[in-house]
Structure formats: structure tokens, C-alpha cells
Amino acid sequence: MTFTNQLTDKHTADFSTLLKIDGAEAEYHEIRAETLASVLAGLQKLVYLLATAESGQELGERLKPSKAMRESCSLLCGVPQAGSYAVPLDLGLHQQMDMAPSPFLARIEQIWSALASQDQNQLKQLLPATIAQKALREIQKFLPKEHEGLRLGFQSRSSTTPAFLTSKTSRFIADYLAPKTSEDAVMTVTGELQRIDFAAHQLTILYPPTRREIVCTYLAEIEENIIESRKEPIQVTGRFVLDDTGNPIKLMDVTRVEPIDLSPVLINEVEAVNVRFKQPLELLPSLDEDSQQYLCITEPNIGLQVFALNRELLFAEIQEQLAMLWQEYARAADQTLDADAKIIQANLLNLVEAADAKA
């Protein structure tokens, strides 16, 4: 369904831009309120960040749009439309709107496209250095998780098709924001939140392997995430200092704080070998019993056993191992496999679509 067809309704004809959500429940023209609210709130913050940079105003630790900015840059939503779940958007009061897209919404569409194509050079051109990290972290907050099966499209009236962001985009942003030198190596640790010092921008966690407290200095822009993440255990990502035994004793420039996510990981395809599953492969992670630092997944029926410090790394490990298993078992000649290996081969072939199984 094209964008033009979706904005011909009398209630949406005056809107210049469309937010389109595809996949999962959106295919039935419905979406969870929490998901929709998160995306719209994130888009609104992104508009305010772009407007602040455009005006030349200094961006403080917290985004505080003026009254005039709120009036001219407030995100206005039209009546949701089918296909799969589409929300017409524009900025400002309705009587101030015209058919041309706001320059800020046009910029967001360009940012969306750069993220969808994973174009780092284009991102650098589109996002001023003063807001780049804040803007990308805001986007990262509302991106779909891999188990949700959603993708987010953004499209102006003049475009024929939307650019879509998925859970893969979050991994691209994480890589884009990661420090580029070994001296600034980044790690994720899991621990129990003990206390928060908002004035000093510090939080303290109890690190299970050593039962010692670690003080973590966080960036001001993630403070909202900390307030929302007062669950135990939590994961903290930042630059680290190690002791002589290799355990972290201090975390600096913390860029992410979030509750440990043990929800199922859904795998639709093995990207490296272009294999799709008949139904999403559902894998349930757990914390390792010894250190409580690693997310672990074991699926003996297909020979899969992976572990990683966070979900992004876990997803990458799953993809790498599945590609290896596909080559070593599914593509192997029967006479080269023993009885146990043939069972893994049969299980793998049974999970994928017929065209892939013959490849």
C-alpha cells in the first residue's frame, strides 16, 4: 500500500508525514499503547533536539524546550489508519499547518533513511555534533526489541515508500556510539542496584562475582532510564577500570542502564547464510549461575550453546553459531555425519523453509 493512498482520507489529507508500524500485532491494525507512546514520545524529543540545535541554543544536561518551541514544534497526530498501523504526523497547531513537511520532520526522515541503510557518513552530516549522541540514544530507546517482531517506518508525502528501522538498527547505533580506541573499551556488567546519587550522577551496584560495590558515573542524558530501571538485577554499560584479577572496580561514562532482559530471543533468519525459519526460533536466555554476568542460551536439539554479556552481543553470537551449524550439519553430506550429528541435521532442516532446506 502506498503512502499517497493512506493519506487520502478526509481526516488525514492535511498531514505531511506518516509513522508506519509493521509486523506482529500491527498486521491486525492494532498496537500496544506502551509501544506507540514510547515511539511518539521519542519522536517528540528528537524534534525538540533538532529545533534546539537549529536555534543555536546551548543544550543543557536535560532538554527543556521553551514555550514557543512547544507551540511550534509539538508533534500532532492524526487518526490512525490501517496498513499495518499508520499514524499521520505533523508539527505545530493544526491551523498553522500546510502541505509541506516541517523541516524537522524532513530531517527525521533523512535520519531514518541513513539508519535504515546504516550509512555512518550520512548520519554525521545530518546530526549536529552537539546533539548526535542524545538524538541517537533517544531513537535507540523506542526501537523494537528483537522478540517483538516489529519495524518502524517513517515517510513524507513526497516519498513512495517508507524507510524502516528494526531491532538490528539498535545494534548499529550501539556500534556507532561505541568509543573507537582500546583505551576507551566498553563493557557491560550485571549487578544489584544499591543506591543512586543524582547530584553526582553516580549509581552504585553490587557486583555478584566479587560481592563488592562498584561506583558507576553515568551521563546525564540517561537519568530517566535509571529511574525507570529500579529492578534487580540491572545491566550497566560504560568504560571500565579493572583490578589486578580482571574484575571491574569502576565504571565511567555509563551510557546505558536497564533491567536485565530475560525475555525470549526470536530469530526469523540466519542472515549470513540467507536461511529463514518456518516459524520464529524462540530461544529463552538465563543468567549463568556462577558469575551472574552472562546471558546463556542452550538448545541441544540443534547443537546451539551461546553466552554473552548483553542481548546485542547474544544476538550476534546466536547468528554466528547458527550459520556455523548450518554449514557443518545441514549442508554436510550424510555419510560424513555420525548418528548424533544426523539428528541435529534433521532438526535444523525441519525448522527452515523448504526452499532453504534444498539450498
Coordinates of C-alpha atoms in Angstrom, one line a residue:
M1 CA 0.0 0.0 0.0
T2 CA 1.5 3.4 -1.0
F3 CA 1.8 6.4 1.2
T4 CA -0.5 8.5 -1.0
N5 CA -3.3 6.0 -0.7
Q6 CA -3.1 6.2 3.1
L7 CA -3.4 10.0 3.3
T8 CA -6.4 10.5 1.0
D9 CA -8.9 10.1 3.9
K10 CA -10.5 13.5 4.8
H11 CA -9.2 13.2 8.3
T12 CA -5.5 12.8 7.2
A13 CA -5.2 14.8 4.0
D14 CA -3.7 17.8 5.8
F15 CA -0.8 15.8 7.3
S16 CA 2.6 15.7 5.7
T17 CA 4.2 12.7 7.3
L18 CA 3.4 9.1 8.3
L19 CA 4.6 6.9 11.0
K20 CA 4.1 3.3 10.0
I21 CA 4.4 0.2 12.2
D22 CA 4.6 -3.2 10.6
G23 CA 4.8 -6.8 11.9
A24 CA 3.3 -8.7 14.9
E25 CA 0.1 -7.3 16.2
A26 CA 0.4 -4.3 13.8
E27 CA -0.6 -6.6 11.0
Y28 CA -4.1 -6.7 12.6
H29 CA -4.2 -2.9 12.6
E30 CA -3.5 -2.6 16.3
I31 CA -0.5 -1.8 18.5
R32 CA 0.2 -1.9 22.2
A33 CA -0.3 1.5 23.9
E34 CA 3.1 1.3 25.6
T35 CA 4.9 0.8 22.2
L36 CA 3.0 3.6 20.5
A37 CA 3.5 6.0 23.4
S38 CA 7.3 5.3 23.5
V39 CA 7.8 5.9 19.8
L40 CA 5.8 9.1 19.8
A41 CA 7.5 10.5 22.9
G42 CA 10.9 9.6 21.4
L43 CA 10.0 11.4 18.1
Q44 CA 8.9 14.5 20.1
K45 CA 12.2 14.6 21.9
L46 CA 14.0 14.2 18.6
V47 CA 12.2 17.2 17.1
Y48 CA 13.0 19.3 20.2
L49 CA 16.7 18.3 19.9
L50 CA 16.8 19.3 16.2
A51 CA 15.0 22.5 16.9
T52 CA 17.4 23.4 19.7
A53 CA 20.4 22.7 17.5
E54 CA 18.9 24.8 14.7
S55 CA 18.2 27.7 17.0
G56 CA 21.8 27.7 18.3
Q57 CA 20.7 27.4 21.9
E58 CA 23.0 25.7 24.3
L59 CA 21.8 22.2 25.2
G60 CA 22.0 21.6 28.9
E61 CA 22.1 18.3 30.7
R62 CA 18.3 18.0 30.3
L63 CA 16.2 19.0 27.3
K64 CA 14.0 22.0 28.3
P65 CA 12.1 23.3 25.3
S66 CA 10.7 26.8 25.6
K67 CA 7.0 27.6 25.4
A68 CA 7.4 29.0 21.9
M69 CA 9.2 25.8 20.8
R70 CA 6.5 23.6 22.3
E71 CA 3.8 25.6 20.4
S72 CA 5.7 25.4 17.1
C73 CA 7.2 22.0 17.4
S74 CA 4.6 19.9 19.2
L75 CA 4.0 16.7 17.4
L76 CA 0.4 16.5 16.1
C77 CA -1.1 13.0 15.5
G78 CA -4.0 12.3 13.1
V79 CA -6.5 9.4 13.2
P80 CA -4.6 6.1 13.0
Q81 CA -5.0 4.2 9.7
A82 CA -4.8 0.6 8.7
G83 CA -1.7 -0.5 6.8
S84 CA -0.5 -2.0 9.0
Y85 CA -0.8 0.6 11.8
A86 CA -0.2 4.1 10.5
V87 CA -0.3 7.4 12.3
P88 CA -0.3 10.7 10.3
L89 CA 2.0 13.3 11.8
D90 CA 2.8 16.9 11.6
L91 CA 4.1 19.7 13.8
G92 CA 2.5 22.8 15.4
L93 CA -1.1 23.7 15.8
H94 CA -3.4 22.4 13.1
Q95 CA -4.3 25.9 11.8
Q96 CA -0.6 26.6 11.3
M97 CA 0.0 23.6 9.1
D98 CA 0.4 23.5 5.4
M99 CA 1.0 20.6 3.0
A100 CA 4.8 20.9 3.0
P101 CA 6.5 18.8 5.6
S102 CA 8.2 20.5 8.5
P103 CA 12.0 20.8 8.0
F104 CA 12.4 18.9 11.2
L105 CA 10.2 16.0 10.1
A106 CA 12.0 16.1 6.8
R107 CA 15.3 15.8 8.6
I108 CA 14.0 12.9 10.7
E109 CA 13.0 11.1 7.5
Q110 CA 16.6 11.6 6.3
I111 CA 18.0 10.3 9.6
W112 CA 15.6 7.4 9.4
S113 CA 16.9 6.5 5.9
A114 CA 20.5 6.8 7.0
L115 CA 19.9 4.5 9.9
A116 CA 18.0 2.0 7.8
S117 CA 20.9 1.9 5.3
Q118 CA 23.5 2.0 8.1
D119 CA 25.2 5.0 6.5
Q120 CA 27.5 6.4 9.1
N121 CA 28.8 9.3 6.9
Q122 CA 25.2 10.4 6.2
L123 CA 24.4 10.4 9.9
K124 CA 27.4 12.6 10.6
Q125 CA 26.1 15.1 8.1
L126 CA 22.5 15.0 9.4
L127 CA 23.1 15.2 13.1
P128 CA 25.0 18.2 14.6
A129 CA 27.8 17.1 17.0
T130 CA 26.1 18.9 19.8
I131 CA 23.0 16.6 19.8
A132 CA 24.2 13.5 17.9
Q133 CA 24.6 11.2 21.0
K134 CA 21.4 12.4 22.7
A135 CA 19.4 12.0 19.5
L136 CA 20.7 8.5 18.7
R137 CA 20.1 7.3 22.3
E138 CA 16.5 8.7 22.1
I139 CA 16.0 6.7 18.9
Q140 CA 17.5 3.6 20.5
K141 CA 15.1 3.8 23.4
F142 CA 12.0 3.3 21.2
L143 CA 13.4 0.9 18.6
P144 CA 11.7 -2.6 18.6
K145 CA 13.3 -5.4 20.6
E146 CA 14.2 -8.5 18.5
H147 CA 11.4 -10.5 20.2
E148 CA 8.7 -8.0 19.3
G149 CA 8.8 -8.7 15.6
L150 CA 8.1 -5.0 14.7
R151 CA 9.6 -2.5 12.4
L152 CA 9.1 1.3 12.3
G153 CA 8.6 3.2 9.1
F154 CA 8.8 7.0 8.6
Q155 CA 7.8 8.7 5.3
S156 CA 6.9 12.1 3.9
R157 CA 4.1 12.7 1.5
S158 CA 6.6 13.1 -1.4
S159 CA 8.2 9.7 -0.8
T160 CA 6.9 6.5 -2.4
T161 CA 8.0 4.0 0.3
P162 CA 9.0 4.4 3.9
A163 CA 12.4 3.6 5.4
F164 CA 12.1 1.0 8.1
L165 CA 14.0 0.6 11.4
T166 CA 14.2 -2.7 13.2
S167 CA 16.0 -4.3 16.2
K168 CA 19.1 -4.5 14.0
T169 CA 19.2 -0.7 14.0
S170 CA 19.8 -0.7 17.7
R171 CA 23.0 -2.8 17.3
F172 CA 24.1 -0.4 14.5
I173 CA 23.6 2.6 16.8
A174 CA 25.5 0.9 19.7
D175 CA 28.4 0.3 17.4
Y176 CA 28.2 3.9 16.1
L177 CA 28.3 5.3 19.6
A178 CA 31.0 3.0 20.9
P179 CA 34.4 4.6 21.6
K180 CA 36.8 3.8 18.8
T181 CA 40.0 3.3 20.9
S182 CA 41.1 0.4 23.1
E183 CA 41.7 2.8 25.9
D184 CA 38.0 3.5 26.0
A185 CA 37.0 -0.2 25.9
V186 CA 33.3 -0.7 26.8
M187 CA 31.8 -3.5 28.8
T188 CA 28.5 -4.5 30.3
V189 CA 28.2 -5.6 33.9
T190 CA 25.2 -7.0 35.7
G191 CA 24.5 -6.3 39.4
E192 CA 22.1 -5.3 42.1
L193 CA 21.3 -1.6 42.3
Q194 CA 22.3 -0.3 45.8
R195 CA 21.8 3.5 45.6
I196 CA 21.7 6.5 43.3
D197 CA 23.3 9.9 43.8
F198 CA 21.6 12.1 41.3
A199 CA 23.6 15.2 42.2
A200 CA 26.9 13.4 41.5
H201 CA 25.5 11.5 38.5
Q202 CA 26.6 8.2 40.1
L203 CA 24.9 4.9 41.0
T204 CA 26.3 2.0 43.0
I205 CA 25.8 -1.6 42.1
L206 CA 26.7 -4.8 43.9
Y207 CA 28.8 -7.0 41.6
P208 CA 28.0 -10.7 42.2
P209 CA 31.3 -12.3 41.3
T210 CA 33.2 -10.3 44.0
R211 CA 30.3 -9.2 46.2
R212 CA 31.9 -5.7 46.0
E213 CA 30.2 -2.5 45.3
I214 CA 31.1 -0.7 42.1
V215 CA 30.5 3.1 41.7
C216 CA 29.3 4.0 38.2
T217 CA 29.4 7.5 36.8
Y218 CA 26.7 8.0 34.2
L219 CA 26.0 10.5 31.5
A220 CA 23.2 13.0 32.5
E221 CA 21.0 12.2 29.5
I222 CA 20.3 8.6 30.6
E223 CA 19.0 9.7 34.1
E224 CA 15.4 8.9 33.0
N225 CA 16.4 5.4 32.1
I226 CA 17.9 4.9 35.6
I227 CA 14.7 6.0 37.3
E228 CA 12.7 3.5 35.1
S229 CA 15.2 0.7 35.8
R230 CA 15.0 0.2 39.5
K231 CA 14.7 -3.5 39.2
E232 CA 17.2 -6.1 40.2
P233 CA 19.4 -7.2 38.6
I234 CA 20.3 -4.3 36.2
Q235 CA 22.8 -4.1 33.4
V236 CA 25.2 -1.2 33.3
T237 CA 27.3 -0.4 30.1
G238 CA 30.2 2.0 30.1
R239 CA 34.0 2.5 30.1
F240 CA 35.7 0.4 32.8
V241 CA 38.7 0.1 35.1
L242 CA 39.9 -3.4 36.1
D243 CA 41.7 -4.6 39.1
D244 CA 44.7 -7.0 39.0
T245 CA 42.4 -10.0 38.8
G246 CA 40.5 -8.6 35.8
N247 CA 37.3 -7.7 37.7
P248 CA 35.8 -4.2 37.1
I249 CA 36.2 -1.8 40.1
K250 CA 34.9 1.4 38.5
L251 CA 32.6 2.3 35.5
M252 CA 32.8 5.7 33.9
D253 CA 30.7 7.4 31.2
V254 CA 27.9 4.9 31.6
T255 CA 25.7 5.1 28.5
R256 CA 23.1 2.5 29.3
V257 CA 21.3 1.3 32.5
E258 CA 18.5 -1.1 32.1
P259 CA 16.8 -4.1 33.8
I260 CA 18.2 -7.5 32.8
D261 CA 16.1 -8.7 29.9
L262 CA 15.4 -12.4 30.0
S263 CA 12.5 -12.4 27.5
P264 CA 12.7 -14.8 24.6
V265 CA 15.0 -14.1 21.7
L266 CA 13.2 -14.6 18.4
I267 CA 15.2 -15.5 15.4
N268 CA 13.5 -15.3 12.0
E269 CA 16.5 -15.9 9.8
V270 CA 20.2 -16.8 9.7
E271 CA 21.5 -13.7 8.0
A272 CA 24.9 -14.9 6.9
V273 CA 23.6 -18.0 5.0
N274 CA 20.3 -16.5 3.9
V275 CA 18.1 -19.1 5.7
R276 CA 14.6 -18.4 7.0
F277 CA 12.8 -20.4 9.7
K278 CA 9.2 -21.6 9.1
Q279 CA 8.3 -20.1 12.4
P280 CA 10.5 -17.7 14.5
L281 CA 13.0 -19.7 16.5
E282 CA 12.3 -18.9 20.2
L283 CA 15.2 -19.1 22.5
L284 CA 15.0 -18.4 26.2
P285 CA 18.1 -16.8 27.9
S286 CA 19.1 -17.2 31.5
L287 CA 21.9 -15.8 33.7
D288 CA 24.8 -18.1 34.3
E289 CA 24.8 -19.4 37.9
D290 CA 28.4 -18.8 38.7
S291 CA 29.1 -15.1 37.9
Q292 CA 25.5 -14.0 37.0
Q293 CA 27.1 -11.8 34.3
Y294 CA 26.4 -13.8 31.1
L295 CA 23.2 -14.3 29.3
C296 CA 23.2 -18.0 28.2
I297 CA 21.1 -20.0 25.7
T298 CA 21.3 -23.8 25.2
E299 CA 19.2 -25.6 22.6
P300 CA 20.6 -29.1 22.4
N301 CA 18.2 -30.2 19.7
I302 CA 20.2 -28.1 17.2
G303 CA 23.5 -28.1 19.0
L304 CA 23.3 -24.4 20.0
Q305 CA 25.1 -23.1 23.0
V306 CA 25.9 -19.4 23.4
F307 CA 26.6 -16.8 26.0
A308 CA 27.3 -13.1 26.0
L309 CA 27.3 -10.1 28.3
N310 CA 24.2 -8.4 26.8
R311 CA 21.4 -9.0 24.4
E312 CA 23.1 -7.3 21.4
L313 CA 26.2 -9.5 21.8
L314 CA 24.0 -12.5 22.4
F315 CA 22.0 -12.0 19.2
A316 CA 25.3 -11.7 17.3
E317 CA 26.6 -14.9 18.9
I318 CA 23.4 -16.7 18.0
Q319 CA 23.6 -15.7 14.4
E320 CA 27.3 -16.7 14.2
Q321 CA 26.7 -20.1 15.7
L322 CA 23.6 -20.8 13.7
A323 CA 25.5 -20.0 10.5
M324 CA 28.3 -22.4 11.6
L325 CA 25.8 -25.1 12.5
W326 CA 24.0 -24.7 9.2
Q327 CA 27.3 -25.2 7.2
E328 CA 28.6 -28.0 9.4
Y329 CA 25.4 -30.0 9.8
A330 CA 22.6 -29.0 7.4
R331 CA 24.8 -28.7 4.4
A332 CA 27.0 -31.7 5.2
A333 CA 26.8 -35.0 3.2
D334 CA 25.0 -37.7 5.2
Q335 CA 28.0 -40.1 5.1
T336 CA 30.2 -37.6 6.9
L337 CA 28.0 -37.4 10.0
D338 CA 27.6 -39.8 12.9
A339 CA 24.2 -40.7 14.4
D340 CA 24.0 -37.7 16.8
A341 CA 25.1 -35.3 14.1
K342 CA 22.4 -36.6 11.7
I343 CA 19.8 -35.8 14.4
I344 CA 21.0 -32.2 14.6
Q345 CA 20.9 -32.0 10.8
A346 CA 17.4 -33.3 10.6
N347 CA 16.2 -30.9 13.3
L348 CA 17.8 -27.9 11.5
L349 CA 16.3 -28.9 8.1
N350 CA 12.9 -29.3 9.7
L351 CA 12.9 -25.8 11.1
V352 CA 13.6 -23.9 7.9
E353 CA 11.5 -23.2 4.8
A354 CA 11.6 -25.8 2.1
A355 CA 13.5 -23.6 -0.4
D356 CA 16.2 -23.0 2.1
A357 CA 16.4 -26.7 3.1
K358 CA 17.2 -27.6 -0.6
A359 CA 19.8 -24.8 -0.9

